[in-house]
């Protein structure tokens, strides 16, 4: 066998090449396989409480790893740049149909684009479609529970691409209640005249008043866009208010409460497919109801341990723990909990002066609910969290009040008594987590 440039390929080399294409990952690339196995172990024997994460089902992961990966599909069904897309078209149309059905939407009134890779490009696509360059948008401020893509900026710097390409005025929560201040939003909108108002959050534990937001949008001739990335599964199950009645456009991710693979959707009023099928089942609604019940149980248990929850509770899948009264912050507590095999994330609380040292921890119930945990289990999880935060405070008290996060991590990792406490908690956490089944593929 030879090539035109005079390079010769032996029969053995070609057979080796063909063999390589058929080898399983464990044989073909043991290094990558080993890393994936370690991550599988972390997910199986840790407690996943990051509110934006979940565990995809085996069926979703099988679809994600199929031969569909091999095909270019630039364009839309029936209007592709490449040939050979008849089955890609079939799948995309099915995904669109299921997306509309999952949210009980009339196909005569609503359309959906299922092509975004994630929520951020979905949001940016909406902004560029309906707001001219340097046009005005209003979204919930990041420290108050909004998302980076909703126009966040500081006094000195425009942080997100949204705030660079569009003029942004954030709306805020009331400093005393932690609830969105709709009256102030209405006053500011009358002065700012936005082209788009964003009804969406990334760390706000209460339901949005979509009717009030639509009223404010109408007063200013603005579009209302709902970003339901965090609550899309809850909306599909009908256990929280839907944005579709009042919003002109709705975006979402598919991998949070919807429990699919990583992607985005854009729903729009007119003039991911496996997860969407699962979202239409009675079992999925039961799951979402349990997500809410588990979040309430976690919130209640942490309050019983003496913690402050922003807004005092939750209407959805997440809570925000304010650690200022404990004398510590989210960054330090996150490091300790991670060492104890508890995954969560630091998050700003209303009134925080800097996003670099946020006061809070965000916890979500969807992922562990996917593993079968119920209310009593989440009360046990709250106990683990409490012990981790107690340890955080102890480590912090052993240091100078001005000690950096780096110094804190060093003290945690080098202090013998601290490491003993971490090891004790971690052993209990891993034994507890290991009792529950892990969704997905058996090995990876």
Short mmCIF file of C-alpha atoms in Angstrom, two decimals:
data_model
loop_
_atom_site.label_atom_id
_atom_site.label_comp_id
_atom_site.label_asym_id
_atom_site.label_seq_id
_atom_site.Cartn_x
_atom_site.Cartn_y
_atom_site.Cartn_z
CA UNK A 1 0.00 0.00 0.00
CA UNK A 2 1.38 3.43 -0.89
CA UNK A 3 0.50 7.09 -1.08
CA UNK A 4 0.99 9.38 -4.07
CA UNK A 5 3.83 11.28 -2.36
CA UNK A 6 5.93 8.10 -2.33
CA UNK A 7 5.42 7.39 1.37
CA UNK A 8 4.71 3.69 1.83
CA UNK A 9 2.36 2.25 4.43
CA UNK A 10 2.94 -1.34 5.42
CA UNK A 11 0.13 -3.82 5.80
CA UNK A 12 0.95 -4.06 9.51
CA UNK A 13 0.68 -0.28 9.96
CA UNK A 14 -2.68 -0.17 8.21
CA UNK A 15 -4.01 -3.07 10.26
CA UNK A 16 -2.79 -1.33 13.41
CA UNK A 17 -4.60 1.84 12.33
CA UNK A 18 -7.86 -0.04 11.80
CA UNK A 19 -7.47 -1.79 15.15
CA UNK A 20 -6.94 1.58 16.86
CA UNK A 21 -10.30 2.85 15.60
CA UNK A 22 -12.11 -0.07 17.24
CA UNK A 23 -10.30 -0.10 20.58
CA UNK A 24 -12.26 0.89 23.71
CA UNK A 25 -11.05 3.93 25.61
CA UNK A 26 -9.52 1.85 28.42
CA UNK A 27 -7.16 0.22 25.90
CA UNK A 28 -6.64 3.10 23.48
CA UNK A 29 -5.96 5.85 26.03
CA UNK A 30 -5.51 4.53 29.55
CA UNK A 31 -4.44 7.96 30.83
CA UNK A 32 -7.72 9.66 29.88
CA UNK A 33 -9.65 6.57 31.02
CA UNK A 34 -7.95 6.81 34.42
CA UNK A 35 -8.91 10.48 34.83
CA UNK A 36 -12.54 9.74 33.95
CA UNK A 37 -12.59 6.85 36.43
CA UNK A 38 -11.28 9.17 39.16
CA UNK A 39 -14.04 11.67 38.38
CA UNK A 40 -16.58 8.83 38.46
CA UNK A 41 -15.31 7.93 41.93
CA UNK A 42 -15.53 11.57 43.08
CA UNK A 43 -19.12 11.85 41.89
CA UNK A 44 -20.10 8.48 43.37
CA UNK A 45 -18.58 8.94 46.82
CA UNK A 46 -19.09 12.69 47.25
CA UNK A 47 -22.15 14.84 47.83
CA UNK A 48 -22.92 16.98 44.76
CA UNK A 49 -24.69 20.12 45.95
CA UNK A 50 -23.78 22.55 43.17
CA UNK A 51 -27.18 23.91 42.13
CA UNK A 52 -26.31 24.09 38.42
CA UNK A 53 -25.19 20.45 38.16
CA UNK A 54 -27.03 17.16 37.82
CA UNK A 55 -26.48 13.53 36.79
CA UNK A 56 -27.54 12.64 33.25
CA UNK A 57 -29.26 9.32 32.66
CA UNK A 58 -27.64 6.40 30.87
CA UNK A 59 -29.85 6.97 27.81
CA UNK A 60 -28.74 10.61 27.56
CA UNK A 61 -25.06 9.65 27.80
CA UNK A 62 -25.48 6.93 25.17
CA UNK A 63 -27.09 9.39 22.75
CA UNK A 64 -24.33 11.90 23.48
CA UNK A 65 -21.63 9.39 22.54
CA UNK A 66 -23.20 8.22 19.27
CA UNK A 67 -22.17 8.46 15.61
CA UNK A 68 -24.11 11.75 15.38
CA UNK A 69 -20.84 13.29 16.59
CA UNK A 70 -19.33 12.63 13.14
CA UNK A 71 -21.70 14.82 11.11
CA UNK A 72 -21.55 18.49 10.21
CA UNK A 73 -25.01 20.07 10.23
CA UNK A 74 -24.55 23.77 9.54
CA UNK A 75 -27.88 25.48 8.88
CA UNK A 76 -31.41 24.39 9.72
CA UNK A 77 -33.53 21.32 8.83
CA UNK A 78 -34.12 21.26 5.08
CA UNK A 79 -31.66 24.14 4.60
CA UNK A 80 -28.24 22.63 5.33
CA UNK A 81 -24.95 23.62 3.78
CA UNK A 82 -23.76 19.99 3.70
CA UNK A 83 -25.44 16.95 2.21
CA UNK A 84 -26.19 13.70 3.99
CA UNK A 85 -28.14 15.37 6.77
CA UNK A 86 -31.52 13.67 6.42
CA UNK A 87 -31.22 11.92 9.80
CA UNK A 88 -29.76 15.01 11.46
CA UNK A 89 -32.81 16.90 10.19
CA UNK A 90 -35.10 14.18 11.54
CA UNK A 91 -33.47 14.34 14.97
CA UNK A 92 -33.49 18.15 15.16
CA UNK A 93 -37.18 18.31 14.21
CA UNK A 94 -37.93 15.65 16.85
CA UNK A 95 -36.00 17.65 19.44
CA UNK A 96 -37.94 20.81 18.54
CA UNK A 97 -41.24 18.93 18.79
CA UNK A 98 -40.34 17.50 22.18
CA UNK A 99 -39.13 20.86 23.47
CA UNK A 100 -42.49 22.47 22.69
CA UNK A 101 -44.41 19.50 24.12
CA UNK A 102 -42.33 19.47 27.32
CA UNK A 103 -43.60 22.96 28.13
CA UNK A 104 -47.12 22.50 26.66
CA UNK A 105 -46.52 25.15 24.00
CA UNK A 106 -48.66 25.64 20.89
CA UNK A 107 -46.48 25.20 17.80
CA UNK A 108 -48.63 27.80 16.04
CA UNK A 109 -47.56 30.40 18.61
CA UNK A 110 -44.08 29.28 19.66
CA UNK A 111 -40.92 28.17 17.92
CA UNK A 112 -37.69 26.84 19.39
CA UNK A 113 -34.05 26.84 18.34
CA UNK A 114 -32.32 23.76 19.76
CA UNK A 115 -28.84 24.49 18.40
CA UNK A 116 -27.10 26.60 21.13
CA UNK A 117 -24.16 24.85 22.76
CA UNK A 118 -25.08 26.23 26.19
CA UNK A 119 -26.98 28.97 27.97
CA UNK A 120 -24.49 31.80 27.53
CA UNK A 121 -24.44 31.75 23.70
CA UNK A 122 -28.23 31.29 23.74
CA UNK A 123 -28.59 34.48 25.76
CA UNK A 124 -26.12 36.39 23.59
CA UNK A 125 -27.94 35.27 20.45
CA UNK A 126 -31.15 36.77 21.85
CA UNK A 127 -29.45 40.05 22.72
CA UNK A 128 -27.98 40.43 19.25
CA UNK A 129 -31.32 39.55 17.65
CA UNK A 130 -33.59 41.99 19.49
CA UNK A 131 -31.30 44.67 20.93
CA UNK A 132 -29.21 46.85 18.64
CA UNK A 133 -25.50 47.34 19.48
CA UNK A 134 -25.20 49.48 22.63
CA UNK A 135 -28.94 49.06 23.18
CA UNK A 136 -30.20 48.93 26.74
CA UNK A 137 -30.92 45.87 28.85
CA UNK A 138 -31.84 45.27 32.49
CA UNK A 139 -31.07 42.08 34.42
CA UNK A 140 -30.80 41.11 38.08
CA UNK A 141 -27.43 42.22 39.49
CA UNK A 142 -24.91 39.39 39.91
CA UNK A 143 -24.32 39.96 43.66
CA UNK A 144 -28.09 39.89 44.15
CA UNK A 145 -28.57 36.52 42.45
CA UNK A 146 -28.35 37.31 38.73
CA UNK A 147 -26.11 35.75 36.10
CA UNK A 148 -22.90 37.01 34.52
CA UNK A 149 -24.52 37.04 31.06
CA UNK A 150 -27.29 39.39 32.21
CA UNK A 151 -25.04 42.44 31.94
CA UNK A 152 -22.87 42.41 35.06
CA UNK A 153 -20.25 45.10 35.49
CA UNK A 154 -18.47 46.80 38.39
CA UNK A 155 -17.97 50.51 38.96
CA UNK A 156 -14.60 50.31 37.24
CA UNK A 157 -14.91 47.51 34.70
CA UNK A 158 -17.35 45.85 32.31
CA UNK A 159 -17.01 42.19 33.23
CA UNK A 160 -19.17 40.28 30.75
CA UNK A 161 -19.43 40.52 26.98
CA UNK A 162 -23.05 41.52 27.50
CA UNK A 163 -22.03 44.68 29.36
CA UNK A 164 -19.35 45.43 26.75
CA UNK A 165 -21.63 45.27 23.71
CA UNK A 166 -24.83 46.52 25.37
CA UNK A 167 -25.67 49.20 27.92
CA UNK A 168 -26.71 47.53 31.14
CA UNK A 169 -28.56 48.75 34.23
CA UNK A 170 -29.03 46.05 36.87
CA UNK A 171 -32.03 45.75 39.12
CA UNK A 172 -31.60 44.75 42.77
CA UNK A 173 -33.11 42.90 45.69
CA UNK A 174 -34.43 44.74 48.73
CA UNK A 175 -31.52 44.93 51.21
CA UNK A 176 -33.68 43.88 54.17
CA UNK A 177 -35.87 41.13 52.71
CA UNK A 178 -33.63 39.72 49.97
CA UNK A 179 -36.62 39.72 47.59
CA UNK A 180 -36.45 41.51 44.21
CA UNK A 181 -37.44 45.17 44.62
CA UNK A 182 -40.00 45.41 41.81
CA UNK A 183 -41.03 48.97 42.73
CA UNK A 184 -37.47 50.23 42.36
CA UNK A 185 -37.08 48.24 39.14
CA UNK A 186 -40.19 49.93 37.76
CA UNK A 187 -38.87 53.40 38.67
CA UNK A 188 -35.44 52.75 37.14
CA UNK A 189 -36.94 51.25 33.98
CA UNK A 190 -38.95 54.43 33.42
CA UNK A 191 -35.71 56.42 33.53
CA UNK A 192 -33.51 53.94 31.62
CA UNK A 193 -36.00 52.83 28.91
CA UNK A 194 -34.53 49.35 28.28
CA UNK A 195 -35.10 47.47 25.05
CA UNK A 196 -34.96 44.14 26.92
CA UNK A 197 -35.69 43.10 30.51
CA UNK A 198 -34.30 39.75 31.65
CA UNK A 199 -36.35 37.63 34.05
CA UNK A 200 -33.79 35.12 35.21
CA UNK A 201 -31.49 34.21 38.08
CA UNK A 202 -28.58 32.00 39.03
CA UNK A 203 -28.81 32.29 42.81
CA UNK A 204 -32.27 33.49 43.85
CA UNK A 205 -34.37 31.07 45.84
CA UNK A 206 -37.81 32.61 45.26
CA UNK A 207 -40.27 32.49 42.36
CA UNK A 208 -40.23 35.44 39.95
CA UNK A 209 -43.28 37.65 39.47
CA UNK A 210 -43.46 37.31 35.69
CA UNK A 211 -46.73 39.25 35.47
CA UNK A 212 -45.17 42.26 37.22
CA UNK A 213 -42.06 42.05 35.05
CA UNK A 214 -44.22 41.93 31.90
CA UNK A 215 -46.14 44.98 33.10
CA UNK A 216 -42.87 46.88 33.54
CA UNK A 217 -41.64 45.73 30.12
CA UNK A 218 -44.87 46.83 28.44
CA UNK A 219 -44.68 50.26 30.08
CA UNK A 220 -41.33 50.79 28.39
CA UNK A 221 -41.97 49.07 25.06
CA UNK A 222 -39.39 46.42 26.00
CA UNK A 223 -39.17 42.71 25.31
CA UNK A 224 -39.31 40.38 28.32
CA UNK A 225 -36.85 37.49 28.13
CA UNK A 226 -37.05 34.65 30.62
CA UNK A 227 -33.85 32.80 31.44
CA UNK A 228 -35.09 29.63 33.11
CA UNK A 229 -31.79 27.73 32.95
CA UNK A 230 -31.88 26.83 36.63
CA UNK A 231 -35.57 25.98 36.87
CA UNK A 232 -36.37 24.50 33.44
CA UNK A 233 -37.00 21.02 34.82
CA UNK A 234 -39.23 22.42 37.56
CA UNK A 235 -41.17 24.39 34.92
CA UNK A 236 -41.55 21.32 32.69
CA UNK A 237 -42.96 19.39 35.63
CA UNK A 238 -45.36 22.23 36.45
CA UNK A 239 -44.17 22.60 40.05
CA UNK A 240 -43.08 26.27 39.78
CA UNK A 241 -44.61 29.18 37.80
CA UNK A 242 -43.90 29.13 34.06
CA UNK A 243 -42.31 32.10 32.29
CA UNK A 244 -44.06 31.29 29.00
CA UNK A 245 -47.35 33.02 29.81
CA UNK A 246 -45.70 36.42 30.06
CA UNK A 247 -42.32 36.28 28.29
CA UNK A 248 -41.66 37.02 24.62
CA UNK A 249 -38.52 34.87 24.55
CA UNK A 250 -37.34 32.15 26.92
CA UNK A 251 -33.84 30.65 27.07
CA UNK A 252 -32.60 27.68 29.04
CA UNK A 253 -29.82 25.20 29.45
CA UNK A 254 -30.62 21.49 29.34
CA UNK A 255 -28.22 20.04 31.91
CA UNK A 256 -29.39 21.49 35.23
CA UNK A 257 -32.84 20.56 36.60
CA UNK A 258 -33.78 19.31 33.10
CA UNK A 259 -31.09 16.63 33.57
CA UNK A 260 -29.92 16.39 29.97
CA UNK A 261 -26.57 16.89 28.26
CA UNK A 262 -24.86 20.30 28.01
CA UNK A 263 -26.78 22.46 25.56
CA UNK A 264 -29.11 25.45 25.30
CA UNK A 265 -32.57 26.21 23.92
CA UNK A 266 -34.19 29.43 22.70
CA UNK A 267 -37.99 29.55 22.72
CA UNK A 268 -39.63 32.45 20.89
CA UNK A 269 -43.13 33.60 20.11
CA UNK A 270 -43.96 33.42 16.39
CA UNK A 271 -45.09 36.62 14.28
CA UNK A 272 -31.52 17.48 23.53
CA UNK A 273 -34.22 15.26 22.56
CA UNK A 274 -33.85 12.27 24.97
CA UNK A 275 -33.97 14.45 28.08
CA UNK A 276 -37.01 16.28 26.71
CA UNK A 277 -38.83 12.95 26.28
CA UNK A 278 -38.05 12.05 29.87
CA UNK A 279 -39.26 15.49 31.00
CA UNK A 280 -42.79 14.66 29.84
CA UNK A 281 -43.20 11.59 32.08
CA UNK A 282 -45.02 11.34 35.45
CA UNK A 283 -41.76 10.06 36.93
CA UNK A 284 -40.04 13.32 35.99
CA UNK A 285 -42.72 15.36 37.77
CA UNK A 286 -42.30 13.17 40.85
CA UNK A 287 -38.56 13.82 40.68
CA UNK A 288 -39.05 17.59 40.50
CA UNK A 289 -41.49 17.56 43.44
CA UNK A 290 -38.85 15.67 45.42
CA UNK A 291 -36.23 18.27 44.38
CA UNK A 292 -38.40 20.96 46.00
CA UNK A 293 -39.08 18.89 49.12
CA UNK A 294 -35.40 18.08 49.54
CA UNK A 295 -34.39 21.72 49.17
CA UNK A 296 -36.89 22.73 51.84
CA UNK A 297 -35.58 19.99 54.14
CA UNK A 298 -31.99 21.14 53.63
CA UNK A 299 -32.96 24.77 54.25
CA UNK A 300 -34.93 23.93 57.39
CA UNK A 301 -32.15 21.77 58.81
CA UNK A 302 -29.50 24.44 58.25
CA UNK A 303 -31.74 27.05 59.89
CA UNK A 304 -32.08 24.67 62.86
CA UNK A 305 -28.27 24.61 63.01
CA UNK A 306 -28.32 28.40 63.38
CA UNK A 307 -27.59 29.52 59.82
CA UNK A 308 -29.16 32.39 57.94
CA UNK A 309 -30.74 31.56 54.58
CA UNK A 310 -31.14 34.54 52.23
CA UNK A 311 -34.91 35.32 51.97
CA UNK A 312 -35.48 32.82 54.79
CA UNK A 313 -36.11 29.80 52.58
CA UNK A 314 -36.69 28.64 49.02
CA UNK A 315 -39.42 28.22 46.41
CA UNK A 316 -37.19 26.27 44.04
CA UNK A 317 -34.16 23.99 43.93
CA UNK A 318 -31.52 26.13 45.63
CA UNK A 319 -30.68 28.03 48.78
CA UNK A 320 -28.09 30.70 49.53
CA UNK A 321 -26.39 30.41 52.91
CA UNK A 322 -25.16 33.75 54.35
CA UNK A 323 -22.04 33.12 56.45
CA UNK A 324 -21.38 36.69 57.61
CA UNK A 325 -22.92 36.02 61.03
CA UNK A 326 -20.54 33.08 61.46
CA UNK A 327 -17.47 35.23 60.88
CA UNK A 328 -16.33 33.46 57.74
CA UNK A 329 -17.03 33.54 54.00
CA UNK A 330 -17.99 31.32 51.09
CA UNK A 331 -14.51 30.91 49.63
CA UNK A 332 -13.03 29.42 52.79
CA UNK A 333 -16.04 27.24 53.57
CA UNK A 334 -16.05 25.95 49.98
CA UNK A 335 -12.44 24.77 50.35
CA UNK A 336 -13.15 22.91 53.59
CA UNK A 337 -16.32 21.26 52.28
CA UNK A 338 -14.52 20.23 49.08
CA UNK A 339 -11.83 18.56 51.21
CA UNK A 340 -14.68 16.71 52.96
CA UNK A 341 -16.07 15.45 49.59
CA UNK A 342 -18.95 17.94 49.57
CA UNK A 343 -19.17 19.95 46.34
CA UNK A 344 -20.86 23.36 46.46
CA UNK A 345 -19.91 26.85 45.35
CA UNK A 346 -19.15 30.19 46.94
CA UNK A 347 -21.61 32.92 45.96
CA UNK A 348 -22.17 36.60 46.62
CA UNK A 349 -24.92 37.62 49.03
CA UNK A 350 -26.94 40.83 48.76
CA UNK A 351 -24.82 43.65 50.17
CA UNK A 352 -21.44 42.06 49.43
CA UNK A 353 -18.84 44.65 48.50
CA UNK A 354 -16.71 42.33 46.37
CA UNK A 355 -17.37 39.27 44.26
CA UNK A 356 -13.80 38.17 45.02
CA UNK A 357 -14.68 37.43 48.67
CA UNK A 358 -18.33 36.38 48.61
CA UNK A 359 -20.15 35.81 51.88
CA UNK A 360 -22.34 32.94 50.81
CA UNK A 361 -22.53 29.31 49.79
CA UNK A 362 -25.01 28.13 47.17
CA UNK A 363 -26.51 24.66 47.59
CA UNK A 364 -28.84 22.84 45.19
CA UNK A 365 -30.86 19.65 45.56
CA UNK A 366 -31.26 18.34 41.95
CA UNK A 367 -28.13 16.18 41.62
CA UNK A 368 -28.47 14.28 44.89
CA UNK A 369 -32.21 13.88 44.30
CA UNK A 370 -31.28 12.15 41.02
CA UNK A 371 -29.37 9.63 43.15
CA UNK A 372 -32.45 8.88 45.25
CA UNK A 373 -31.91 10.98 48.38
CA UNK A 374 -35.08 12.15 50.18
CA UNK A 375 -35.80 14.61 53.02
CA UNK A 376 -34.21 12.67 55.88
CA UNK A 377 -31.10 12.13 53.79
CA UNK A 378 -30.82 15.86 53.15
CA UNK A 379 -31.06 16.52 56.89
CA UNK A 380 -28.01 14.27 57.23
CA UNK A 381 -26.33 16.26 54.45
CA UNK A 382 -27.05 19.45 56.41
CA UNK A 383 -25.27 17.92 59.40
CA UNK A 384 -22.18 17.24 57.26
CA UNK A 385 -22.27 20.82 55.97
CA UNK A 386 -22.59 22.17 59.52
CA UNK A 387 -19.57 20.19 60.70
CA UNK A 388 -17.56 21.44 57.74
CA UNK A 389 -18.43 25.06 58.42
CA UNK A 390 -17.62 24.65 62.13
CA UNK A 391 -14.18 23.42 61.06
CA UNK A 392 -13.87 26.40 58.70
CA UNK A 393 -14.45 28.80 61.60
CA UNK A 394 -11.88 26.95 63.75
CA UNK A 395 -9.21 27.18 61.05
CA UNK A 396 -9.97 30.86 60.54
CA UNK A 397 -9.72 31.61 64.27
CA UNK A 398 -6.23 30.08 64.31
CA UNK A 399 -5.03 32.70 61.81
CA UNK A 400 -4.58 36.44 61.73
CA UNK A 401 -7.91 38.16 60.84
CA UNK A 402 -6.26 39.53 57.68
CA UNK A 403 -4.93 36.15 56.53
CA UNK A 404 -5.42 35.43 52.83
CA UNK A 405 -7.35 32.52 51.34
CA UNK A 406 -4.00 31.01 50.35
CA UNK A 407 -2.85 31.13 53.97
CA UNK A 408 -6.14 29.58 55.05
CA UNK A 409 -5.78 26.67 52.61
CA UNK A 410 -2.19 26.16 53.75
CA UNK A 411 -3.24 26.06 57.41
CA UNK A 412 -6.02 23.60 56.59
CA UNK A 413 -3.72 21.26 54.67
CA UNK A 414 -0.78 21.41 57.09
CA UNK A 415 -2.54 21.46 60.45
CA UNK A 416 -2.55 17.92 61.83
CA UNK A 417 -5.68 18.37 63.94
CA UNK A 418 -7.49 20.02 61.03
CA UNK A 419 -6.56 17.23 58.64
CA UNK A 420 -7.73 14.66 61.18
CA UNK A 421 -11.13 16.37 61.34
CA UNK A 422 -11.32 16.55 57.54
CA UNK A 423 -10.49 12.86 57.27
CA UNK A 424 -13.16 11.94 59.83
CA UNK A 425 -15.87 13.88 58.00
CA UNK A 426 -14.76 12.67 54.57
CA UNK A 427 -14.89 8.99 55.60
CA UNK A 428 -18.45 9.46 56.83
CA UNK A 429 -19.48 11.43 53.74
CA UNK A 430 -18.06 8.83 51.34
CA UNK A 431 -19.71 5.97 53.23
CA UNK A 432 -23.03 7.83 53.20
CA UNK A 433 -22.82 8.82 49.51
CA UNK A 434 -21.72 5.34 48.45
CA UNK A 435 -25.08 3.89 49.56
CA UNK A 436 -26.94 5.61 46.73
CA UNK A 437 -26.96 4.49 43.06
CA UNK A 438 -25.17 6.59 40.47
CA UNK A 439 -27.11 7.40 37.25
CA UNK A 440 -25.40 7.10 33.88
CA UNK A 441 -23.17 4.48 32.30
CA UNK A 442 -21.99 1.58 34.48
CA UNK A 443 -18.28 2.23 34.07
CA UNK A 444 -17.74 5.83 32.90
#
